[in-house]
PDB file of C-alpha atoms in Angstrom:
ATOM      1  CA  MET H   1       7.888  20.396  32.400  1.00  0.00           C
ATOM      2  CA  GLY H   2      10.666  20.173  29.787  1.00  0.00           C
ATOM      3  CA  THR H   3      10.855  18.127  26.634  1.00  0.00           C
ATOM      4  CA  VAL H   4       8.878  14.881  26.721  1.00  0.00           C
ATOM      5  CA  PRO H   5      10.935  11.958  25.384  1.00  0.00           C
ATOM      6  CA  ASP H   6       9.444  10.756  22.073  1.00  0.00           C
ATOM      7  CA  THR H   7       9.548   7.081  22.933  1.00  0.00           C
ATOM      8  CA  THR H   8       7.040   4.346  23.379  1.00  0.00           C
ATOM      9  CA  ASP H   9       7.976   3.186  26.832  1.00  0.00           C
ATOM     10  CA  ALA H  10      10.846   3.516  29.202  1.00  0.00           C
ATOM     11  CA  PRO H  11      13.957   1.408  28.606  1.00  0.00           C
ATOM     12  CA  GLY H  12      13.021  -2.168  29.077  1.00  0.00           C
ATOM     13  CA  GLY H  13       9.523  -1.796  27.661  1.00  0.00           C
ATOM     14  CA  PRO H  14       6.289  -1.957  29.653  1.00  0.00           C
ATOM     15  CA  GLY H  15       8.134  -3.422  32.556  1.00  0.00           C
ATOM     16  CA  TYR H  16       9.869  -0.189  33.488  1.00  0.00           C
ATOM     17  CA  PRO H  17       9.782   0.616  37.243  1.00  0.00           C
ATOM     18  CA  GLY H  18       6.356   1.751  38.346  1.00  0.00           C
ATOM     19  CA  ALA H  19       4.598   0.846  35.110  1.00  0.00           C
ATOM     20  CA  GLN H  20       2.259  -1.646  36.691  1.00  0.00           C
ATOM     21  CA  ASP H  21       1.145   0.847  39.321  1.00  0.00           C
ATOM     22  CA  ALA H  22       0.682   3.757  36.938  1.00  0.00           C
ATOM     23  CA  ASP H  23      -2.812   5.180  36.461  1.00  0.00           C
ATOM     24  CA  GLY H  24      -3.035   4.445  32.744  1.00  0.00           C
ATOM     25  CA  LEU H  25      -1.699   2.434  29.823  1.00  0.00           C
ATOM     26  CA  THR H  26       1.520   2.936  27.932  1.00  0.00           C
ATOM     27  CA  VAL H  27       1.646   3.727  24.236  1.00  0.00           C
ATOM     28  CA  GLY H  28       2.691   0.185  23.433  1.00  0.00           C
ATOM     29  CA  GLN H  29      -0.110  -1.311  25.516  1.00  0.00           C
ATOM     30  CA  VAL H  30      -2.750   0.912  23.868  1.00  0.00           C
ATOM     31  CA  ALA H  31      -1.410   0.163  20.389  1.00  0.00           C
ATOM     32  CA  ALA H  32      -1.663  -3.576  21.053  1.00  0.00           C
ATOM     33  CA  ARG H  33      -5.129  -3.249  22.549  1.00  0.00           C
ATOM     34  CA  LEU H  34      -6.568  -1.201  19.663  1.00  0.00           C
ATOM     35  CA  GLY H  35      -4.656  -2.875  16.844  1.00  0.00           C
ATOM     36  CA  VAL H  36      -2.961   0.309  15.664  1.00  0.00           C
ATOM     37  CA  THR H  37       0.692   1.240  15.339  1.00  0.00           C
ATOM     38  CA  VAL H  38       2.672   3.189  17.873  1.00  0.00           C
ATOM     39  CA  ARG H  39       3.531   5.574  15.067  1.00  0.00           C
ATOM     40  CA  ALA H  40      -0.167   6.316  14.516  1.00  0.00           C
ATOM     41  CA  LEU H  41      -0.645   7.080  18.202  1.00  0.00           C
ATOM     42  CA  HIS H  42       2.351   9.401  18.158  1.00  0.00           C
ATOM     43  CA  HIS H  43       0.952  11.153  15.083  1.00  0.00           C
ATOM     44  CA  TRP H  44      -2.490  11.609  16.603  1.00  0.00           C
ATOM     45  CA  ASP H  45      -0.825  13.001  19.704  1.00  0.00           C
ATOM     46  CA  GLU H  46       1.281  15.440  17.666  1.00  0.00           C
ATOM     47  CA  ILE H  47      -1.717  16.849  15.757  1.00  0.00           C
ATOM     48  CA  GLY H  48      -3.811  17.086  18.906  1.00  0.00           C
ATOM     49  CA  LEU H  49      -6.395  14.530  17.852  1.00  0.00           C
ATOM     50  CA  ALA H  50      -5.832  12.158  20.790  1.00  0.00           C
ATOM     51  CA  ARG H  51      -3.345  13.134  23.446  1.00  0.00           C
ATOM     52  CA  PRO H  52      -2.552  11.009  26.507  1.00  0.00           C
ATOM     53  CA  SER H  53      -3.764  12.720  29.653  1.00  0.00           C
ATOM     54  CA  LEU H  54      -0.985  11.494  31.913  1.00  0.00           C
ATOM     55  CA  ARG H  55       2.785  11.367  32.069  1.00  0.00           C
ATOM     56  CA  THR H  56       4.997   9.400  34.386  1.00  0.00           C
ATOM     57  CA  PRO H  57       7.546  11.290  36.451  1.00  0.00           C
ATOM     58  CA  ALA H  58      10.053  10.378  33.750  1.00  0.00           C
ATOM     59  CA  GLY H  59       7.822  11.925  31.073  1.00  0.00           C
ATOM     60  CA  TYR H  60       6.448   8.813  29.414  1.00  0.00           C
ATOM     61  CA  ARG H  61       2.960   8.837  27.921  1.00  0.00           C
ATOM     62  CA  LEU H  62       0.087   7.174  29.763  1.00  0.00           C
ATOM     63  CA  TYR H  63      -3.465   6.888  28.506  1.00  0.00           C
ATOM     64  CA  THR H  64      -6.473   6.947  30.793  1.00  0.00           C
ATOM     65  CA  ALA H  65      -9.673   4.998  30.229  1.00  0.00           C
ATOM     66  CA  GLY H  66     -11.212   8.126  28.709  1.00  0.00           C
ATOM     67  CA  ASP H  67      -8.248   8.516  26.373  1.00  0.00           C
ATOM     68  CA  VAL H  68      -8.609   4.916  25.244  1.00  0.00           C
ATOM     69  CA  GLU H  69     -12.322   5.390  24.610  1.00  0.00           C
ATOM     70  CA  ARG H  70     -11.601   8.399  22.378  1.00  0.00           C
ATOM     71  CA  LEU H  71      -8.940   6.383  20.545  1.00  0.00           C
ATOM     72  CA  HIS H  72     -11.405   3.551  20.070  1.00  0.00           C
ATOM     73  CA  ARG H  73     -13.854   5.951  18.437  1.00  0.00           C
ATOM     74  CA  ILE H  74     -11.100   7.292  16.203  1.00  0.00           C
ATOM     75  CA  VAL H  75     -10.249   3.763  15.099  1.00  0.00           C
ATOM     76  CA  VAL H  76     -13.908   3.016  14.348  1.00  0.00           C
ATOM     77  CA  TYR H  77     -14.326   6.154  12.255  1.00  0.00           C
ATOM     78  CA  ARG H  78     -11.011   5.571  10.497  1.00  0.00           C
ATOM     79  CA  GLU H  79     -12.243   2.138   9.455  1.00  0.00           C
ATOM     80  CA  THR H  80     -15.236   3.801   7.787  1.00  0.00           C
ATOM     81  CA  GLY H  81     -12.804   5.819   5.708  1.00  0.00           C
ATOM     82  CA  LEU H  82     -13.259   9.231   7.345  1.00  0.00           C
ATOM     83  CA  GLY H  83     -10.219  11.508   7.287  1.00  0.00           C
ATOM     84  CA  LEU H  84      -8.589  12.638  10.502  1.00  0.00           C
ATOM     85  CA  GLU H  85      -9.870  16.207  10.300  1.00  0.00           C
ATOM     86  CA  ARG H  86     -13.419  14.988   9.706  1.00  0.00           C
ATOM     87  CA  ILE H  87     -13.018  12.643  12.668  1.00  0.00           C
ATOM     88  CA  ARG H  88     -11.848  15.566  14.796  1.00  0.00           C
ATOM     89  CA  ALA H  89     -14.998  17.468  13.847  1.00  0.00           C
ATOM     90  CA  VAL H  90     -17.210  14.453  14.597  1.00  0.00           C
ATOM     91  CA  LEU H  91     -15.653  14.041  18.036  1.00  0.00           C
ATOM     92  CA  ASP H  92     -15.285  17.666  19.064  1.00  0.00           C
ATOM     93  CA  ASP H  93     -17.789  19.799  17.120  1.00  0.00           C
ATOM     94  CA  THR H  94     -21.279  19.544  18.564  1.00  0.00           C
ATOM     95  CA  THR H  95     -22.719  21.077  15.400  1.00  0.00           C
ATOM     96  CA  GLU H  96     -21.228  18.401  13.160  1.00  0.00           C
ATOM     97  CA  ASP H  97     -23.845  16.293  11.367  1.00  0.00           C
ATOM     98  CA  VAL H  98     -22.450  12.865  12.230  1.00  0.00           C
ATOM     99  CA  THR H  99     -25.216  11.001  10.408  1.00  0.00           C
ATOM    100  CA  GLY H 100     -24.699  13.120   7.322  1.00  0.00           C
ATOM    101  CA  ALA H 101     -20.966  12.519   7.415  1.00  0.00           C
ATOM    102  CA  LEU H 102     -21.483   8.778   7.689  1.00  0.00           C
ATOM    103  CA  ARG H 103     -24.061   8.772   4.895  1.00  0.00           C
ATOM    104  CA  ALA H 104     -21.661  10.634   2.629  1.00  0.00           C
ATOM    105  CA  GLN H 105     -18.934   8.151   3.498  1.00  0.00           C
ATOM    106  CA  ARG H 106     -21.340   5.298   2.818  1.00  0.00           C
ATOM    107  CA  ALA H 107     -21.992   6.715  -0.652  1.00  0.00           C
ATOM    108  CA  GLN H 108     -18.241   6.798  -1.312  1.00  0.00           C
ATOM    109  CA  VAL H 109     -17.926   3.215  -0.120  1.00  0.00           C
ATOM    110  CA  ASP H 110     -20.733   2.153  -2.486  1.00  0.00           C
ATOM    111  CA  GLU H 111     -18.893   3.859  -5.329  1.00  0.00           C
ATOM    112  CA  GLN H 112     -15.668   2.093  -4.397  1.00  0.00           C
ATOM    113  CA  ILE H 113     -17.491  -1.239  -4.213  1.00  0.00           C
ATOM    114  CA  GLY H 114     -18.865  -0.625  -7.709  1.00  0.00           C
ATOM    115  CA  ARG H 115     -15.387   0.135  -9.023  1.00  0.00           C
ATOM    116  CA  LEU H 116     -13.977  -2.991  -7.394  1.00  0.00           C
ATOM    117  CA  GLU H 117     -16.792  -5.115  -8.810  1.00  0.00           C
ATOM    118  CA  ARG H 118     -16.090  -3.742 -12.286  1.00  0.00           C
ATOM    119  CA  LEU H 119     -12.388  -4.401 -11.735  1.00  0.00           C
ATOM    120  CA  GLY H 120     -13.178  -7.974 -10.671  1.00  0.00           C
ATOM    121  CA  THR H 121     -15.313  -8.514 -13.762  1.00  0.00           C
ATOM    122  CA  GLY H 122     -12.534  -7.149 -15.949  1.00  0.00           C
ATOM    123  CA  LEU H 123      -9.975  -9.426 -14.315  1.00  0.00           C
ATOM    124  CA  ASP H 124     -12.247 -12.437 -14.811  1.00  0.00           C
ATOM    125  CA  ARG H 125     -12.581 -11.596 -18.509  1.00  0.00           C
ATOM    126  CA  MET H 126      -8.837 -11.093 -18.840  1.00  0.00           C
ATOM    127  CA  ILE H 127      -8.142 -14.478 -17.216  1.00  0.00           C
ATOM    128  CA  GLU H 128     -10.714 -16.177 -19.421  1.00  0.00           C
ATOM    129  CA  ALA H 129      -9.348 -14.472 -22.538  1.00  0.00           C
ATOM    130  CA  HIS H 130      -5.828 -15.695 -21.775  1.00  0.00           C
ATOM    131  CA  GLU H 131      -7.230 -19.203 -21.310  1.00  0.00           C
ATOM    132  CA  ARG H 132      -9.718 -19.318 -24.193  1.00  0.00           C
ATOM    133  CA  GLY H 133      -8.779 -16.577 -26.618  1.00  0.00           C
ATOM    134  CA  LEU H 134     -12.306 -15.771 -27.809  1.00  0.00           C
ATOM    135  CA  LEU H 135     -14.971 -14.961 -25.219  1.00  0.00           C
ATOM    136  CA  LEU H 136     -17.717 -16.149 -27.540  1.00  0.00           C
ATOM    137  CA  THR H 137     -19.929 -19.213 -27.523  1.00  0.00           C
ATOM    138  CA  ALA H 138     -19.558 -21.742 -30.321  1.00  0.00           C
ATOM    139  CA  ALA H 139     -22.846 -20.500 -31.774  1.00  0.00           C
ATOM    140  CA  GLN H 140     -21.679 -16.881 -31.703  1.00  0.00           C
ATOM    141  CA  GLN H 141     -18.413 -17.828 -33.389  1.00  0.00           C
ATOM    142  CA  ALA H 142     -20.248 -19.647 -36.175  1.00  0.00           C
ATOM    143  CA  GLU H 143     -22.607 -16.730 -36.690  1.00  0.00           C
ATOM    144  CA  ILE H 144     -19.801 -14.160 -36.813  1.00  0.00           C
ATOM    145  CA  PHE H 145     -17.037 -16.050 -38.618  1.00  0.00           C
ATOM    146  CA  GLY H 146     -19.166 -18.236 -40.863  1.00  0.00           C
ATOM    147  CA  PRO H 147     -20.081 -21.930 -41.107  1.00  0.00           C
ATOM    148  CA  ASP H 148     -16.522 -22.960 -42.012  1.00  0.00           C
ATOM    149  CA  TRP H 149     -15.236 -21.698 -38.677  1.00  0.00           C
ATOM    150  CA  ASP H 150     -14.166 -24.428 -36.257  1.00  0.00           C
ATOM    151  CA  PRO H 151     -14.681 -23.397 -32.589  1.00  0.00           C
ATOM    152  CA  ARG H 152     -11.760 -25.651 -31.643  1.00  0.00           C
ATOM    153  CA  TRP H 153      -9.320 -23.360 -33.420  1.00  0.00           C
ATOM    154  CA  PRO H 154      -8.891 -20.865 -30.533  1.00  0.00           C
ATOM    155  CA  ALA H 155      -7.964 -23.688 -28.131  1.00  0.00           C
ATOM    156  CA  GLU H 156      -5.529 -25.076 -30.687  1.00  0.00           C
ATOM    157  CA  ALA H 157      -4.012 -21.619 -31.124  1.00  0.00           C
ATOM    158  CA  ARG H 158      -3.544 -21.248 -27.383  1.00  0.00           C
ATOM    159  CA  ALA H 159      -1.879 -24.654 -27.151  1.00  0.00           C
ATOM    160  CA  ARG H 160       0.499 -23.630 -29.914  1.00  0.00           C
ATOM    161  CA  TYR H 161       1.086 -19.948 -29.150  1.00  0.00           C
ATOM    162  CA  GLY H 162      -0.042 -19.495 -25.546  1.00  0.00           C
ATOM    163  CA  ASN H 163       3.413 -18.572 -24.285  1.00  0.00           C
ATOM    164  CA  THR H 164       4.084 -15.947 -26.932  1.00  0.00           C
ATOM    165  CA  THR H 165       3.852 -12.181 -26.655  1.00  0.00           C
ATOM    166  CA  GLN H 166       1.361 -12.156 -29.504  1.00  0.00           C
ATOM    167  CA  TRP H 167      -1.063 -14.441 -27.682  1.00  0.00           C
ATOM    168  CA  ARG H 168      -0.930 -12.153 -24.645  1.00  0.00           C
ATOM    169  CA  GLN H 169      -1.595  -9.133 -26.838  1.00  0.00           C
ATOM    170  CA  PHE H 170      -4.450 -10.954 -28.533  1.00  0.00           C
ATOM    171  CA  ALA H 171      -5.942 -11.918 -25.153  1.00  0.00           C
ATOM    172  CA  GLU H 172      -5.769  -8.330 -23.904  1.00  0.00           C
ATOM    173  CA  ARG H 173      -7.706  -7.149 -26.946  1.00  0.00           C
ATOM    174  CA  SER H 174     -10.132 -10.052 -26.793  1.00  0.00           C
ATOM    175  CA  ALA H 175     -11.018  -9.363 -23.152  1.00  0.00           C
ATOM    176  CA  ALA H 176     -12.427  -5.976 -24.129  1.00  0.00           C
ATOM    177  CA  ARG H 177     -14.557  -7.266 -27.009  1.00  0.00           C
ATOM    178  CA  GLY H 178     -18.039  -8.614 -27.292  1.00  0.00           C
ATOM    179  CA  PRO H 179     -19.940 -10.093 -30.259  1.00  0.00           C
ATOM    180  CA  GLU H 180     -20.542  -6.679 -31.835  1.00  0.00           C
ATOM    181  CA  GLN H 181     -16.847  -5.782 -31.880  1.00  0.00           C
ATOM    182  CA  TRP H 182     -15.883  -9.178 -33.276  1.00  0.00           C
ATOM    183  CA  GLN H 183     -18.535  -8.816 -35.969  1.00  0.00           C
ATOM    184  CA  GLU H 184     -17.003  -5.491 -37.000  1.00  0.00           C
ATOM    185  CA  ILE H 185     -13.569  -7.113 -37.210  1.00  0.00           C
ATOM    186  CA  ALA H 186     -14.925 -10.073 -39.209  1.00  0.00           C
ATOM    187  CA  ASP H 187     -16.609  -7.670 -41.630  1.00  0.00           C
ATOM    188  CA  THR H 188     -13.374  -5.687 -42.007  1.00  0.00           C
ATOM    189  CA  VAL H 189     -11.377  -8.850 -42.713  1.00  0.00           C
ATOM    190  CA  ALA H 190     -13.957 -10.014 -45.264  1.00  0.00           C
ATOM    191  CA  ALA H 191     -13.813  -6.631 -46.984  1.00  0.00           C
ATOM    192  CA  LEU H 192     -10.021  -6.878 -47.157  1.00  0.00           C
ATOM    193  CA  ASP H 193     -10.242 -10.368 -48.656  1.00  0.00           C
ATOM    194  CA  ARG H 194     -12.591  -9.027 -51.349  1.00  0.00           C
ATOM    195  CA  SER H 195     -10.171  -6.187 -52.065  1.00  0.00           C
ATOM    196  CA  LEU H 196      -7.284  -8.623 -52.443  1.00  0.00           C
ATOM    197  CA  ALA H 197      -9.301 -10.812 -54.783  1.00  0.00           C
ATOM    198  CA  ALA H 198     -10.395  -7.821 -56.857  1.00  0.00           C
ATOM    199  CA  ALA H 199      -6.797  -6.588 -57.143  1.00  0.00           C
ATOM    200  CA  MET H 200      -5.592 -10.006 -58.248  1.00  0.00           C
ATOM    201  CA  ASP H 201      -8.397 -10.220 -60.823  1.00  0.00           C
ATOM    202  CA  ALA H 202      -7.418  -6.781 -62.101  1.00  0.00           C
ATOM    203  CA  GLY H 203      -3.836  -7.911 -62.641  1.00  0.00           C
ATOM    204  CA  VAL H 204      -2.295  -5.754 -59.908  1.00  0.00           C
ATOM    205  CA  ALA H 205       1.395  -6.664 -59.792  1.00  0.00           C
ATOM    206  CA  PRO H 206       3.225  -7.404 -56.537  1.00  0.00           C
ATOM    207  CA  GLY H 207       5.453  -4.431 -55.715  1.00  0.00           C
ATOM    208  CA  SER H 208       3.148  -1.919 -57.383  1.00  0.00           C
ATOM    209  CA  PRO H 209       1.828   1.037 -55.372  1.00  0.00           C
ATOM    210  CA  GLU H 210      -1.665  -0.485 -55.265  1.00  0.00           C
ATOM    211  CA  ALA H 211      -0.332  -3.842 -54.064  1.00  0.00           C
ATOM    212  CA  ASP H 212       1.776  -2.095 -51.431  1.00  0.00           C
ATOM    213  CA  ARG H 213      -1.286  -0.227 -50.179  1.00  0.00           C
ATOM    214  CA  LEU H 214      -3.133  -3.511 -49.801  1.00  0.00           C
ATOM    215  CA  VAL H 215      -0.190  -4.999 -47.903  1.00  0.00           C
ATOM    216  CA  ASP H 216      -0.256  -1.994 -45.554  1.00  0.00           C
ATOM    217  CA  ARG H 217      -4.016  -2.369 -45.193  1.00  0.00           C
ATOM    218  CA  HIS H 218      -3.578  -6.045 -44.327  1.00  0.00           C
ATOM    219  CA  ARG H 219      -1.115  -5.164 -41.574  1.00  0.00           C
ATOM    220  CA  GLU H 220      -3.469  -2.498 -40.255  1.00  0.00           C
ATOM    221  CA  VAL H 221      -6.456  -4.868 -40.209  1.00  0.00           C
ATOM    222  CA  PHE H 222      -4.396  -7.607 -38.595  1.00  0.00           C
ATOM    223  CA  GLY H 223      -3.575  -5.168 -35.791  1.00  0.00           C
ATOM    224  CA  ALA H 224      -6.987  -6.018 -34.378  1.00  0.00           C
ATOM    225  CA  TYR H 225      -5.366  -9.230 -33.167  1.00  0.00           C
ATOM    226  CA  PHE H 226      -1.860  -8.021 -32.297  1.00  0.00           C
ATOM    227  CA  PRO H 227       0.747  -5.651 -33.764  1.00  0.00           C
ATOM    228  CA  LEU H 228       2.238  -7.047 -36.972  1.00  0.00           C
ATOM    229  CA  THR H 229       5.664  -5.948 -38.207  1.00  0.00           C
ATOM    230  CA  ARG H 230       6.689  -6.244 -41.860  1.00  0.00           C
ATOM    231  CA  ALA H 231       8.990  -9.163 -41.076  1.00  0.00           C
ATOM    232  CA  MET H 232       6.155 -10.917 -39.242  1.00  0.00           C
ATOM    233  CA  GLN H 233       3.858 -10.196 -42.174  1.00  0.00           C
ATOM    234  CA  VAL H 234       6.317 -11.944 -44.492  1.00  0.00           C
ATOM    235  CA  CYS H 235       6.191 -14.997 -42.224  1.00  0.00           C
ATOM    236  CA  LEU H 236       2.400 -14.823 -42.219  1.00  0.00           C
ATOM    237  CA  GLY H 237       2.363 -14.631 -46.031  1.00  0.00           C
ATOM    238  CA  ARG H 238       4.450 -17.796 -46.167  1.00  0.00           C
ATOM    239  CA  LEU H 239       2.026 -19.468 -43.764  1.00  0.00           C
ATOM    240  CA  TYR H 240      -0.961 -18.510 -45.931  1.00  0.00           C
ATOM    241  CA  GLU H 241       0.677 -20.252 -48.874  1.00  0.00           C
ATOM    242  CA  SER H 242       2.131 -23.317 -47.121  1.00  0.00           C
ATOM    243  CA  ASP H 243      -0.482 -24.206 -44.502  1.00  0.00           C
ATOM    244  CA  PRO H 244      -3.287 -26.313 -46.026  1.00  0.00           C
ATOM    245  CA  GLY H 245      -5.991 -24.639 -43.969  1.00  0.00           C
ATOM    246  CA  TYR H 246      -4.965 -21.074 -44.742  1.00  0.00           C
ATOM    247  CA  ARG H 247      -4.286 -21.866 -48.385  1.00  0.00           C
ATOM    248  CA  ALA H 248      -7.696 -23.474 -48.749  1.00  0.00           C
ATOM    249  CA  HIS H 249      -9.336 -20.381 -47.243  1.00  0.00           C
ATOM    250  CA  TYR H 250      -7.650 -17.939 -49.624  1.00  0.00           C
ATOM    251  CA  ASP H 251      -7.859 -20.177 -52.675  1.00  0.00           C
ATOM    252  CA  ALA H 252     -11.581 -20.576 -52.008  1.00  0.00           C
ATOM    253  CA  ILE H 253     -11.854 -16.800 -52.431  1.00  0.00           C
ATOM    254  CA  ARG H 254      -9.726 -16.885 -55.607  1.00  0.00           C
ATOM    255  CA  PRO H 255      -7.549 -19.733 -56.819  1.00  0.00           C
ATOM    256  CA  GLY H 256      -3.931 -18.690 -56.385  1.00  0.00           C
ATOM    257  CA  LEU H 257      -4.753 -15.813 -54.009  1.00  0.00           C
ATOM    258  CA  ALA H 258      -2.499 -17.143 -51.203  1.00  0.00           C
ATOM    259  CA  THR H 259       0.527 -17.261 -53.527  1.00  0.00           C
ATOM    260  CA  TRP H 260      -0.241 -13.862 -55.062  1.00  0.00           C
ATOM    261  CA  PHE H 261      -0.515 -12.263 -51.628  1.00  0.00           C
ATOM    262  CA  ARG H 262       2.726 -13.895 -50.485  1.00  0.00           C
ATOM    263  CA  HIS H 263       4.479 -12.331 -53.483  1.00  0.00           C
ATOM    264  CA  CYS H 264       2.953  -8.966 -52.537  1.00  0.00           C
ATOM    265  CA  THR H 265       4.213  -9.132 -48.951  1.00  0.00           C
ATOM    266  CA  ASP H 266       7.671 -10.194 -50.133  1.00  0.00           C
ATOM    267  CA  ALA H 267       7.886  -7.297 -52.579  1.00  0.00           C
ATOM    268  CA  ALA H 268       6.744  -4.760 -49.981  1.00  0.00           C
ATOM    269  CA  ALA H 269       9.294  -6.115 -47.523  1.00  0.00           C
ATOM    270  CA  ARG H 270      12.132  -5.778 -50.022  1.00  0.00           C
ATOM    271  CA  ALA H 271      11.132  -2.176 -50.661  1.00  0.00           C
ATOM    272  CA  HIS H 272      11.684  -1.556 -46.952  1.00  0.00           C
ATOM    273  CA  GLY H 273      15.047  -3.278 -46.759  1.00  0.00           C
ATOM    274  CA  ILE H 274      13.822  -6.646 -45.465  1.00  0.00           C
ATOM    275  CA  ASP H 275      15.004  -9.865 -47.105  1.00  0.00           C
ATOM    276  CA  PRO H 276      11.955 -12.144 -47.273  1.00  0.00           C
ATOM    277  CA  ASP H 277      14.189 -15.213 -47.372  1.00  0.00           C
ATOM    278  CA  THR H 278      15.677 -14.416 -43.955  1.00  0.00           C
ATOM    279  CA  ALA H 279      12.704 -12.676 -42.298  1.00  0.00           C
ATOM    280  CA  THR H 280      11.760 -14.167 -38.926  1.00  0.00           C
ATOM    281  CA  TRP H 281       8.836 -13.869 -36.562  1.00  0.00           C
ATOM    282  CA  GLU H 282       9.655 -11.220 -33.967  1.00  0.00           C
TER     283      GLU H 282
END
């Protein structure tokens, strides 16, 4: 018969001469009726899954009612997620266990639904963490961080730092944590505070190897919230000394601890080529 033109309809679309009297539907008409693309119909034709039974004298595809029914079944099975080769077997192989195939597909759909539900839960936690910071109740916060903890502090921190990279990093970590993880972090921070106080009591000098190790440990522990560079640590050391709330916290552990630790961070920074007087938050 010669090469069949690979086109949807004759020039001029479905209104080509004789189209209305043809015994069948054009590719474009079937695509519109079934809600699929012309490209999909062409592909199914090429692989022999659903070929139009008729051609016009000019060689254009025409689908009979039986062709359309087969296409409808293909569309239905495609919507269940079956692959084209499995659909071919379902339609053409009388030995194919259709019920078994659909049950297996149903199991895959259930698994996908479970994954999507877990994804939705994770997204909800991420959104809430960006908005609240800590995904803990006020009672949980008090139990974990102690009676001096003010549950308003996370909201105040978001209002102040919510547009910063560090708040986003903090939120990403917070979204993955529950009370147990926060308790571990609180215990680690408390242990560090005790180590700082013990070093100060022992007369450890800022800039000494032991003081430098504690400065490194502080930066490591602080990484539970967000990554902390040396320059940022210098800024944080200044904040511990100058901010009344932070200073009160550290001086309650040991009088003068905030100032001692600031001197330690400054000395460690100098040893790494950073001028504490010009260090900025990155």
